[in-house]
């Protein structure tokens, strides 16, 4: 996720060594050790955060088309989740707009990954009839 970029990030600067372009933007706004927004009473910074988060989410929709995006962490209050959803709606057709929800649980990402992986696991028994080598009658004369 952190290595996703947008046109403003295509500057030739080395973002790979610092965790990626999106991570460099988010690091200025979110305290990673506490998970809290650094500028609680600064509307312009909150708008910047919404722009970054919606860019990340829209990129994910374009690539994997999820039905739901769960925003998790201390920074995601109801207003922030709704603002991200509104911003995304400007960039996505209504038919592919995922449901945006939030969860304050600490294991949300891990649980989502496990459920996603379980959805790809399929088990079953397949019976295959094999007759071995073709019979004389099955051969084609040239």
XYZ file of C-alpha atoms in Angstrom:
142
model
C 0.000 0.000 0.000
C 2.741 2.387 0.950
C 4.377 2.123 -2.459
C 1.271 3.286 -4.337
C 1.713 6.698 -5.874
C -0.144 9.459 -7.612
C 1.023 12.087 -10.104
C 2.350 14.413 -7.373
C 4.549 11.553 -6.142
C 6.279 10.985 -9.463
C 9.079 13.427 -8.665
C 12.128 11.191 -8.864
C 12.559 11.308 -5.101
C 13.609 8.038 -3.412
C 10.474 6.888 -1.596
C 11.395 3.192 -1.607
C 13.923 3.482 1.200
C 11.464 5.295 3.468
C 8.506 2.930 3.152
C 6.881 4.365 0.042
C 5.187 7.509 -1.200
C 1.855 7.056 0.582
C 3.620 6.136 3.808
C 5.696 9.314 3.613
C 2.521 11.389 3.244
C 0.689 9.582 6.033
C 3.668 9.770 8.403
C 3.363 13.544 8.530
C -0.297 13.294 9.550
C -0.545 10.154 11.669
C 1.565 9.199 14.660
C 2.285 5.541 13.883
C 3.271 4.666 17.453
C -0.077 5.819 18.891
C -2.243 5.548 15.767
C -3.617 9.041 16.330
C -4.060 11.980 13.984
C -1.353 14.566 14.696
C -3.457 17.657 13.851
C -6.822 17.160 15.557
C -7.980 20.768 15.251
C -6.531 21.595 11.851
C -9.197 21.318 9.077
C -6.700 21.647 6.200
C -4.641 18.715 7.520
C -7.785 16.641 7.968
C -8.755 17.412 4.357
C -5.268 16.311 3.276
C -5.692 13.070 5.234
C -9.054 12.419 3.547
C -7.458 12.985 0.139
C -4.638 10.523 0.833
C -6.918 7.858 2.297
C -9.424 8.137 -0.538
C -6.599 7.871 -3.106
C -5.412 4.669 -1.457
C -8.954 3.289 -1.346
C -9.767 4.223 -4.968
C -6.533 2.560 -6.129
C -7.536 -0.603 -4.284
C -10.976 -0.578 -5.849
C -9.426 -0.172 -9.299
C -7.139 -3.157 -8.726
C -9.071 -5.670 -6.595
C -12.654 -4.317 -6.585
C -13.592 -5.180 -2.983
C -17.219 -5.124 -1.900
C -16.325 -3.587 1.452
C -13.440 -1.466 2.721
C -12.962 -1.495 6.480
C -11.135 1.496 7.905
C -9.525 0.559 11.192
C -7.504 2.486 13.715
C -7.812 5.277 16.249
C -7.913 8.001 13.608
C -11.100 6.698 11.986
C -14.022 8.390 13.646
C -17.421 8.324 11.930
C -16.829 11.697 10.268
C -13.498 10.681 8.748
C -14.913 7.445 7.325
C -17.856 9.343 5.810
C -15.533 11.992 4.331
C -13.357 9.296 2.714
C -16.472 7.659 1.262
C -17.755 10.973 -0.166
C -14.366 11.737 -1.728
C -14.172 8.254 -3.268
C -17.619 8.707 -4.807
C -16.228 11.508 -7.002
C -13.789 9.058 -8.601
C -15.762 5.814 -8.865
C -18.944 4.829 -10.690
C -21.780 4.014 -8.300
C -21.841 0.397 -9.502
C -18.355 -0.368 -8.177
C -18.324 1.861 -5.095
C -17.664 -0.439 -2.128
C -19.373 -0.098 1.210
C -17.124 1.858 3.566
C -17.235 0.946 7.228
C -14.997 1.419 10.224
C -13.881 -0.816 13.042
C -11.894 0.074 16.128
C -10.757 -3.498 16.833
C -7.022 -4.077 17.014
C -7.120 -7.292 14.959
C -9.357 -6.094 12.115
C -6.689 -6.316 9.408
C -5.498 -9.757 10.434
C -9.036 -11.131 10.715
C -9.935 -9.678 7.310
C -6.879 -11.280 5.743
C -7.753 -14.665 7.250
C -11.360 -14.445 6.030
C -10.197 -13.410 2.569
C -7.808 -16.352 2.365
C -10.493 -18.758 3.535
C -12.702 -17.524 0.706
C -10.103 -18.623 -1.850
C -9.673 -22.100 -0.422
C -11.872 -24.621 -2.150
C -11.955 -28.272 -1.447
C -13.732 -31.038 -3.235
C -13.423 -34.403 -4.833
C -13.188 -34.768 -8.572
C -13.787 -38.084 -10.305
C -11.939 -38.471 -13.535
C -12.678 -41.364 -15.834
C -9.631 -42.650 -17.581
C -9.682 -45.394 -20.146
C -5.930 -45.564 -20.551
C -4.544 -45.831 -24.062
C -6.876 -45.257 -26.993
C -8.463 -48.410 -28.378
C -7.904 -49.465 -32.000
C -11.339 -48.132 -32.941
C -10.467 -44.710 -31.482
C -7.381 -44.251 -33.679
C -7.741 -42.160 -36.789
C -6.407 -43.624 -40.026
C -4.464 -41.161 -42.135
